[in-house]
PDB file of C-alpha atoms and ligand atoms in Angstrom:
ATOM      1  CA  MET A 177     -20.910  29.995  38.220  1.00 98.00           C
ATOM      2  CA  LYS A 178     -21.078  26.417  39.819  1.00 98.00           C
ATOM      3  CA  LEU A 179     -20.923  23.593  37.355  1.00 98.00           C
ATOM      4  CA  PHE A 180     -23.050  20.741  38.125  1.00 98.00           C
ATOM      5  CA  ILE A 181     -23.246  17.130  35.406  1.00 98.00           C
ATOM      6  CA  ASP A 182     -26.200  16.466  33.626  1.00 98.00           C
ATOM      7  CA  SER A 183     -26.259  12.635  33.889  1.00 98.00           C
ATOM      8  CA  ALA A 184     -26.574   9.146  36.471  1.00 97.00           C
ATOM      9  CA  ASP A 185     -23.381   7.228  35.025  1.00 97.00           C
ATOM     10  CA  PRO A 186     -20.734   7.136  38.296  1.00 97.00           C
ATOM     11  CA  GLN A 187     -18.147   6.982  36.007  1.00 97.00           C
ATOM     12  CA  GLU A 188     -18.065   9.249  34.298  1.00 97.00           C
ATOM     13  CA  ILE A 189     -18.929  11.685  36.691  1.00 98.00           C
ATOM     14  CA  ALA A 190     -16.349  10.477  38.745  1.00 97.00           C
ATOM     15  CA  GLU A 191     -13.710  11.307  35.649  1.00 97.00           C
ATOM     16  CA  LEU A 192     -14.971  14.858  35.786  1.00 98.00           C
ATOM     17  CA  ALA A 193     -14.897  15.772  39.089  1.00 97.00           C
ATOM     18  CA  GLU A 194     -11.221  14.836  38.730  1.00 97.00           C
ATOM     19  CA  THR A 195     -10.875  17.863  37.520  1.00 97.00           C
ATOM     20  CA  GLY A 196     -12.017  19.290  40.837  1.00 97.00           C
ATOM     21  CA  LEU A 197     -14.520  21.585  39.252  1.00 98.00           C
ATOM     22  CA  VAL A 198     -17.579  19.703  38.909  1.00 98.00           C
ATOM     23  CA  ASP A 199     -19.973  21.158  42.106  1.00 98.00           C
ATOM     24  CA  GLY A 200     -22.787  19.129  41.636  1.00 98.00           C
ATOM     25  CA  VAL A 201     -25.247  16.149  39.848  1.00 98.00           C
ATOM     26  CA  THR A 202     -28.604  16.685  38.099  1.00 98.00           C
ATOM     27  CA  THR A 203     -30.386  13.286  37.404  1.00 97.00           C
ATOM     28  CA  ASN A 204     -33.558  12.374  36.399  1.00 95.00           C
ATOM     29  CA  PRO A 205     -35.629   9.019  35.188  1.00 95.00           C
ATOM     30  CA  SER A 206     -34.310   9.508  31.555  1.00 95.00           C
ATOM     31  CA  LEU A 207     -30.569   9.574  32.377  1.00 96.00           C
ATOM     32  CA  ALA A 208     -31.140   6.914  35.697  1.00 95.00           C
ATOM     33  CA  ALA A 209     -32.941   4.500  32.448  1.00 95.00           C
ATOM     34  CA  LYS A 210     -29.982   4.724  29.830  1.00 95.00           C
ATOM     35  CA  THR A 211     -27.346   3.665  32.622  1.00 95.00           C
ATOM     36  CA  GLY A 212     -29.319   0.549  33.406  1.00 94.00           C
ATOM     37  CA  LEU A 213     -28.064   0.384  36.977  1.00 96.00           C
ATOM     38  CA  ASP A 214     -29.899   0.683  40.188  1.00 95.00           C
ATOM     39  CA  ILE A 215     -30.276   3.631  40.895  1.00 95.00           C
ATOM     40  CA  PHE A 216     -30.215   3.923  45.421  1.00 96.00           C
ATOM     41  CA  ALA A 217     -26.597   2.473  44.205  1.00 96.00           C
ATOM     42  CA  ALA A 218     -25.452   4.449  41.675  1.00 97.00           C
ATOM     43  CA  LEU A 219     -26.438   7.777  43.254  1.00 97.00           C
ATOM     44  CA  LYS A 220     -24.485   6.386  46.520  1.00 97.00           C
ATOM     45  CA  THR A 221     -21.439   6.189  44.333  1.00 97.00           C
ATOM     46  CA  ILE A 222     -21.774   9.939  42.326  1.00 98.00           C
ATOM     47  CA  CYS A 223     -22.637  10.798  45.991  1.00 98.00           C
ATOM     48  CA  ASP A 224     -19.241   9.672  47.713  1.00 97.00           C
ATOM     49  CA  ALA A 225     -17.536  10.732  44.273  1.00 96.00           C
ATOM     50  CA  VAL A 226     -18.869  14.222  44.345  1.00 98.00           C
ATOM     51  CA  PRO A 227     -19.732  16.104  47.594  1.00 96.00           C
ATOM     52  CA  GLY A 228     -21.911  19.074  45.918  1.00 98.00           C
ATOM     53  CA  PRO A 229     -25.916  18.777  45.462  1.00 98.00           C
ATOM     54  CA  ILE A 230     -26.546  15.420  43.960  1.00 98.00           C
ATOM     55  CA  SER A 231     -30.428  15.378  42.933  1.00 98.00           C
ATOM     56  CA  ALA A 232     -32.869  13.114  42.367  1.00 98.00           C
ATOM     57  CA  GLU A 233     -36.167  12.638  40.679  1.00 98.00           C
ATOM     58  CA  VAL A 234     -39.866  11.528  42.258  1.00 98.00           C
ATOM     59  CA  LEU A 235     -41.234   8.951  40.085  1.00 98.00           C
ATOM     60  CA  ALA A 236     -44.665   9.873  42.258  1.00 98.00           C
ATOM     61  CA  THR A 237     -46.877  12.160  40.901  1.00 98.00           C
ATOM     62  CA  ASP A 238     -48.533  13.459  43.831  1.00 98.00           C
ATOM     63  CA  ALA A 239     -47.788  15.073  46.446  1.00 98.00           C
ATOM     64  CA  ALA A 240     -47.621  12.232  49.886  1.00 98.00           C
ATOM     65  CA  GLY A 241     -45.769   9.864  47.703  1.00 98.00           C
ATOM     66  CA  MET A 242     -43.207  12.766  46.475  1.00 98.00           C
ATOM     67  CA  ILE A 243     -42.058  13.251  49.609  1.00 98.00           C
ATOM     68  CA  ALA A 244     -42.455   9.714  50.707  1.00 98.00           C
ATOM     69  CA  GLU A 245     -40.069   8.655  47.441  1.00 98.00           C
ATOM     70  CA  GLY A 246     -38.251  11.761  49.053  1.00 98.00           C
ATOM     71  CA  GLU A 247     -37.562  10.804  52.057  1.00 98.00           C
ATOM     72  CA  ARG A 248     -35.955   7.904  50.783  1.00 98.00           C
ATOM     73  CA  TYR A 249     -33.736   9.204  47.849  1.00 98.00           C
ATOM     74  CA  ALA A 250     -33.194  11.535  51.141  1.00 98.00           C
ATOM     75  CA  LYS A 251     -31.001   8.024  53.429  1.00 98.00           C
ATOM     76  CA  ILE A 252     -28.766   7.377  50.203  1.00 98.00           C
ATOM     77  CA  ALA A 253     -26.833  10.050  51.497  1.00 98.00           C
ATOM     78  CA  ARG A 254     -27.173  13.538  53.055  1.00 97.00           C
ATOM     79  CA  ASN A 255     -25.993  16.308  49.975  1.00 98.00           C
ATOM     80  CA  ILE A 256     -28.771  14.544  47.965  1.00 98.00           C
ATOM     81  CA  THR A 257     -30.851  16.487  46.795  1.00 98.00           C
ATOM     82  CA  ILE A 258     -34.818  15.553  46.150  1.00 98.00           C
ATOM     83  CA  LYS A 259     -36.352  16.840  42.484  1.00 98.00           C
ATOM     84  CA  VAL A 260     -39.401  17.117  41.323  1.00 98.00           C
ATOM     85  CA  PRO A 261     -42.263  18.306  39.108  1.00 98.00           C
ATOM     86  CA  LEU A 262     -43.348  21.793  38.401  1.00 98.00           C
ATOM     87  CA  THR A 263     -46.943  20.932  39.432  1.00 98.00           C
ATOM     88  CA  TRP A 264     -49.294  21.653  42.449  1.00 98.00           C
ATOM     89  CA  ASP A 265     -48.284  18.394  43.845  1.00 98.00           C
ATOM     90  CA  GLY A 266     -45.059  18.874  43.218  1.00 98.00           C
ATOM     91  CA  LEU A 267     -44.374  22.482  44.602  1.00 98.00           C
ATOM     92  CA  LYS A 268     -46.213  21.649  47.663  1.00 98.00           C
ATOM     93  CA  ALA A 269     -44.324  18.093  47.971  1.00 98.00           C
ATOM     94  CA  CYS A 270     -41.570  20.410  47.531  1.00 98.00           C
ATOM     95  CA  HIS A 271     -42.728  22.911  50.581  1.00 98.00           C
ATOM     96  CA  ALA A 272     -43.002  19.978  52.831  1.00 98.00           C
ATOM     97  CA  LEU A 273     -39.046  18.294  52.228  1.00 98.00           C
ATOM     98  CA  ARG A 274     -37.554  21.766  52.567  1.00 98.00           C
ATOM     99  CA  ASP A 275     -39.233  22.077  56.446  1.00 98.00           C
ATOM    100  CA  MET A 276     -38.233  18.740  56.851  1.00 98.00           C
ATOM    101  CA  GLY A 277     -34.645  20.000  56.161  1.00 98.00           C
ATOM    102  CA  LEU A 278     -33.936  18.958  52.703  1.00 98.00           C
ATOM    103  CA  MET A 279     -32.633  20.418  49.808  1.00 98.00           C
ATOM    104  CA  VAL A 280     -34.980  19.838  46.146  1.00 98.00           C
ATOM    105  CA  ASN A 281     -34.431  21.367  43.132  1.00 98.00           C
ATOM    106  CA  VAL A 282     -37.624  22.383  40.681  1.00 98.00           C
ATOM    107  CA  THR A 283     -37.238  20.769  37.317  1.00 98.00           C
ATOM    108  CA  LEU A 284     -39.305  21.183  34.341  1.00 98.00           C
ATOM    109  CA  CYS A 285     -39.464  24.787  34.404  1.00 98.00           C
ATOM    110  CA  PHE A 286     -40.492  26.769  31.219  1.00 98.00           C
ATOM    111  CA  SER A 287     -42.514  30.270  32.424  1.00 98.00           C
ATOM    112  CA  PRO A 288     -40.851  32.976  34.317  1.00 98.00           C
ATOM    113  CA  VAL A 289     -43.643  32.762  37.131  1.00 98.00           C
ATOM    114  CA  GLN A 290     -43.393  28.586  36.947  1.00 98.00           C
ATOM    115  CA  ALA A 291     -39.870  29.466  38.445  1.00 98.00           C
ATOM    116  CA  MET A 292     -42.119  32.630  40.300  1.00 98.00           C
ATOM    117  CA  MET A 293     -44.022  30.297  41.738  1.00 98.00           C
ATOM    118  CA  ALA A 294     -40.951  27.530  43.364  1.00 98.00           C
ATOM    119  CA  ALA A 295     -39.543  30.011  44.865  1.00 98.00           C
ATOM    120  CA  LYS A 296     -42.079  31.377  46.451  1.00 98.00           C
ATOM    121  CA  ALA A 297     -42.980  27.037  48.029  1.00 98.00           C
ATOM    122  CA  GLY A 298     -38.981  27.289  49.343  1.00 98.00           C
ATOM    123  CA  ALA A 299     -37.265  25.746  46.576  1.00 98.00           C
ATOM    124  CA  SER A 300     -33.635  25.693  46.941  1.00 98.00           C
ATOM    125  CA  PHE A 301     -32.762  25.197  43.537  1.00 98.00           C
ATOM    126  CA  ILE A 302     -35.187  26.249  39.903  1.00 98.00           C
ATOM    127  CA  SER A 303     -34.395  24.668  36.758  1.00 98.00           C
ATOM    128  CA  PRO A 304     -35.590  25.818  33.755  1.00 98.00           C
ATOM    129  CA  PHE A 305     -35.154  23.183  30.491  1.00 98.00           C
ATOM    130  CA  ILE A 306     -33.197  25.644  27.918  1.00 97.00           C
ATOM    131  CA  GLY A 307     -32.652  23.786  25.478  1.00 97.00           C
ATOM    132  CA  ARG A 308     -35.956  22.503  24.026  1.00 98.00           C
ATOM    133  CA  LEU A 309     -37.192  25.983  24.509  1.00 97.00           C
ATOM    134  CA  ASP A 310     -35.152  26.700  22.081  1.00 96.00           C
ATOM    135  CA  ASP A 311     -36.179  23.687  20.369  1.00 96.00           C
ATOM    136  CA  ILE A 312     -39.993  25.425  19.878  1.00 97.00           C
ATOM    137  CA  GLY A 313     -38.899  28.125  18.581  1.00 97.00           C
ATOM    138  CA  GLU A 314     -38.536  29.873  22.257  1.00 97.00           C
ATOM    139  CA  ASP A 315     -35.562  31.429  23.932  1.00 96.00           C
ATOM    140  CA  GLY A 316     -34.702  29.220  26.115  1.00 96.00           C
ATOM    141  CA  MET A 317     -31.987  32.272  27.559  1.00 97.00           C
ATOM    142  CA  GLY A 318     -34.431  34.653  27.512  1.00 97.00           C
ATOM    143  CA  LEU A 319     -36.436  33.111  30.832  1.00 98.00           C
ATOM    144  CA  ILE A 320     -33.033  32.831  32.856  1.00 98.00           C
ATOM    145  CA  ALA A 321     -32.774  36.317  31.979  1.00 98.00           C
ATOM    146  CA  ASP A 322     -36.567  36.640  33.230  1.00 98.00           C
ATOM    147  CA  ILE A 323     -36.389  35.123  36.514  1.00 98.00           C
ATOM    148  CA  ARG A 324     -32.707  36.456  37.257  1.00 98.00           C
ATOM    149  CA  GLN A 325     -34.890  39.230  36.949  1.00 98.00           C
ATOM    150  CA  ILE A 326     -38.268  38.685  39.314  1.00 98.00           C
ATOM    151  CA  TYR A 327     -36.284  37.253  42.320  1.00 98.00           C
ATOM    152  CA  ASP A 328     -33.615  39.866  42.370  1.00 98.00           C
ATOM    153  CA  ASN A 329     -36.904  42.160  42.564  1.00 98.00           C
ATOM    154  CA  TYR A 330     -38.571  40.239  45.827  1.00 98.00           C
ATOM    155  CA  ASP A 331     -35.088  38.352  46.979  1.00 98.00           C
ATOM    156  CA  PHE A 332     -35.852  34.477  46.599  1.00 98.00           C
ATOM    157  CA  ARG A 333     -33.077  32.794  47.830  1.00 98.00           C
ATOM    158  CA  THR A 334     -33.378  30.010  45.185  1.00 98.00           C
ATOM    159  CA  GLU A 335     -31.005  29.232  42.880  1.00 98.00           C
ATOM    160  CA  ILE A 336     -31.273  29.485  38.994  1.00 98.00           C
ATOM    161  CA  LEU A 337     -29.582  25.561  37.555  1.00 98.00           C
ATOM    162  CA  ALA A 338     -29.983  26.486  34.351  1.00 98.00           C
ATOM    163  CA  ALA A 339     -30.963  22.837  32.956  1.00 98.00           C
ATOM    164  CA  SER A 340     -30.761  21.244  28.948  1.00 98.00           C
ATOM    165  CA  ILE A 341     -27.893  22.642  27.591  1.00 98.00           C
ATOM    166  CA  ARG A 342     -25.796  21.852  24.550  1.00 97.00           C
ATOM    167  CA  SER A 343     -23.743  24.124  23.919  1.00 97.00           C
ATOM    168  CA  VAL A 344     -20.842  25.890  25.457  1.00 98.00           C
ATOM    169  CA  SER A 345     -22.085  29.310  24.265  1.00 97.00           C
ATOM    170  CA  HIS A 346     -25.815  28.468  26.092  1.00 97.00           C
ATOM    171  CA  VAL A 347     -22.784  28.084  29.220  1.00 98.00           C
ATOM    172  CA  ARG A 348     -21.535  31.434  27.940  1.00 98.00           C
ATOM    173  CA  GLU A 349     -24.937  32.953  27.860  1.00 97.00           C
ATOM    174  CA  ALA A 350     -26.450  31.378  30.993  1.00 98.00           C
ATOM    175  CA  ALA A 351     -23.564  32.851  32.239  1.00 98.00           C
ATOM    176  CA  LEU A 352     -24.075  36.620  31.397  1.00 98.00           C
ATOM    177  CA  ALA A 353     -27.812  35.681  32.694  1.00 98.00           C
ATOM    178  CA  GLY A 354     -26.749  35.518  35.584  1.00 98.00           C
ATOM    179  CA  ALA A 355     -27.673  32.072  36.118  1.00 98.00           C
ATOM    180  CA  ASP A 356     -26.246  30.126  39.181  1.00 98.00           C
ATOM    181  CA  VAL A 357     -25.469  26.904  38.225  1.00 98.00           C
ATOM    182  CA  ALA A 358     -25.683  24.954  34.465  1.00 98.00           C
ATOM    183  CA  THR A 359     -25.783  21.673  34.138  1.00 98.00           C
ATOM    184  CA  LEU A 360     -23.937  20.073  31.564  1.00 98.00           C
ATOM    185  CA  PRO A 361     -24.044  17.264  29.886  1.00 98.00           C
ATOM    186  CA  PRO A 362     -20.446  15.138  30.215  1.00 98.00           C
ATOM    187  CA  VAL A 363     -20.117  15.593  26.280  1.00 98.00           C
ATOM    188  CA  ILE A 364     -19.919  19.752  26.322  1.00 98.00           C
ATOM    189  CA  PHE A 365     -18.652  20.123  29.692  1.00 98.00           C
ATOM    190  CA  ARG A 366     -14.715  18.895  28.365  1.00 98.00           C
ATOM    191  CA  GLN A 367     -15.762  21.039  25.674  1.00 98.00           C
ATOM    192  CA  LEU A 368     -15.322  24.152  27.691  1.00 98.00           C
ATOM    193  CA  LEU A 369     -11.500  25.180  27.569  1.00 97.00           C
ATOM    194  CA  SER A 370     -11.148  23.698  23.891  1.00 96.00           C
ATOM    195  CA  HIS A 371      -9.844  26.571  21.570  1.00 96.00           C
ATOM    196  CA  PRO A 372      -7.260  25.749  18.604  1.00 97.00           C
ATOM    197  CA  LEU A 373      -5.375  28.920  19.757  1.00 98.00           C
ATOM    198  CA  THR A 374      -5.111  27.582  23.194  1.00 98.00           C
ATOM    199  CA  ASP A 375      -3.485  23.895  21.136  1.00 97.00           C
ATOM    200  CA  LYS A 376      -1.854  26.310  18.859  1.00 98.00           C
ATOM    201  CA  GLY A 377       0.086  28.569  20.919  1.00 98.00           C
ATOM    202  CA  LEU A 378       0.861  25.650  23.134  1.00 98.00           C
ATOM    203  CA  ALA A 379       2.200  23.797  20.108  1.00 98.00           C
ATOM    204  CA  ALA A 380       4.554  26.823  19.152  1.00 98.00           C
ATOM    205  CA  PHE A 381       5.627  27.584  22.743  1.00 98.00           C
ATOM    206  CA  LEU A 382       7.090  23.498  23.775  1.00 97.00           C
ATOM    207  CA  SER A 383       8.240  23.358  20.388  1.00 98.00           C
ATOM    208  CA  ASP A 384      10.191  26.772  20.443  1.00 98.00           C
ATOM    209  CA  ALA A 385      11.384  25.623  24.269  1.00 97.00           C
ATOM    210  CA  LYS A 386      12.952  22.244  22.166  1.00 96.00           C
ATOM    211  CA  LYS A 387      14.766  23.884  19.514  1.00 97.00           C
ATOM    212  CA  ALA A 388      16.385  26.560  21.895  1.00 97.00           C
ATOM    213  CA  GLY A 389      16.847  23.158  24.086  1.00 95.00           C
ATOM    214  CA  LEU A 390      14.724  24.961  27.398  1.00 96.00           C
ATOM    215  CA  LYS A 391      15.001  22.551  30.544  1.00 93.00           C
ATOM    216  CA  ILE A 392      12.959  22.924  33.655  1.00 94.00           C
ATOM    217  CA  ARG A 393      13.607  19.284  35.276  1.00 91.00           C
ATOM    218  CA  ASP A 394      17.409  17.701  34.605  1.00 83.00           C
ATOM    219  CA  THR A 395      14.779  14.663  33.915  1.00 69.00           C
TER     220      THR A 395
HETATM  221  O1  G3P B 185     -31.461  17.846  33.580  1.00 85.41           O
HETATM  222  C1  G3P B 185     -32.613  17.300  32.479  1.00 85.41           C
HETATM  223  C2  G3P B 185     -32.265  18.616  31.344  1.00 85.41           C
HETATM  224  O2  G3P B 185     -31.291  18.992  31.899  1.00 85.41           O
HETATM  225  C3  G3P B 185     -32.586  17.904  30.163  1.00 85.41           C
HETATM  226  O3  G3P B 185     -31.867  18.303  28.765  1.00 85.41           O
HETATM  227  O4  G3P B 185     -31.347  18.059  26.946  1.00 85.41           O
HETATM  228  O5  G3P B 185     -32.630  16.443  27.692  1.00 85.41           O
HETATM  229  O6  G3P B 185     -33.449  18.648  27.346  1.00 85.41           O
HETATM  230  P1  G3P B 185     -32.221  17.647  27.144  1.00 85.41           P
END
């Protein structure tokens, strides 16, 4: 499973990229607004830090405007992915941007049929929002499973990018349901390796080694 970081903060992303385990980044207008930075400069820094797909979301709501904004974003770097909303105009723009050879992430997906339509429009990624569905008492993970089945039934190549992830359990469940990618807030990414028995086991190994005077290097 590929792991993306759901953030627009270049410094935080660069730190996490040092793990060598960050495959891409998703930004959105709310995340960009939080940083207070110039979005084009921030995206350039992020594209340099992470070689994988970096999603940059359009603000226009009409297809022509989305295409124009997408072309502008695409000039930042080769790994920019244009993020468009799941609307008729968004899918029209998706088609056009894909024809131009650009990657497109279709966002704000809340139903299996929406995901099917995005795949028909040639989306590179579809972003179903797990947490926001759970928030209103619906089954976010069920949506991932439904999309997986539809895409497999028709051999759609669109990658399922599980978004609005709120916990490490969400990552586990999305992986089991067959999501291709999960985009994680930095705080969740940092929790991925946490397990009390790992910490306890390591402390015991090191203390036993110290007691026995075990050494691997002279220094
Ligand atoms: O990138 C969009 C998505 O991940 C938003 O998550 O937590 O605002 O629902 P959230």
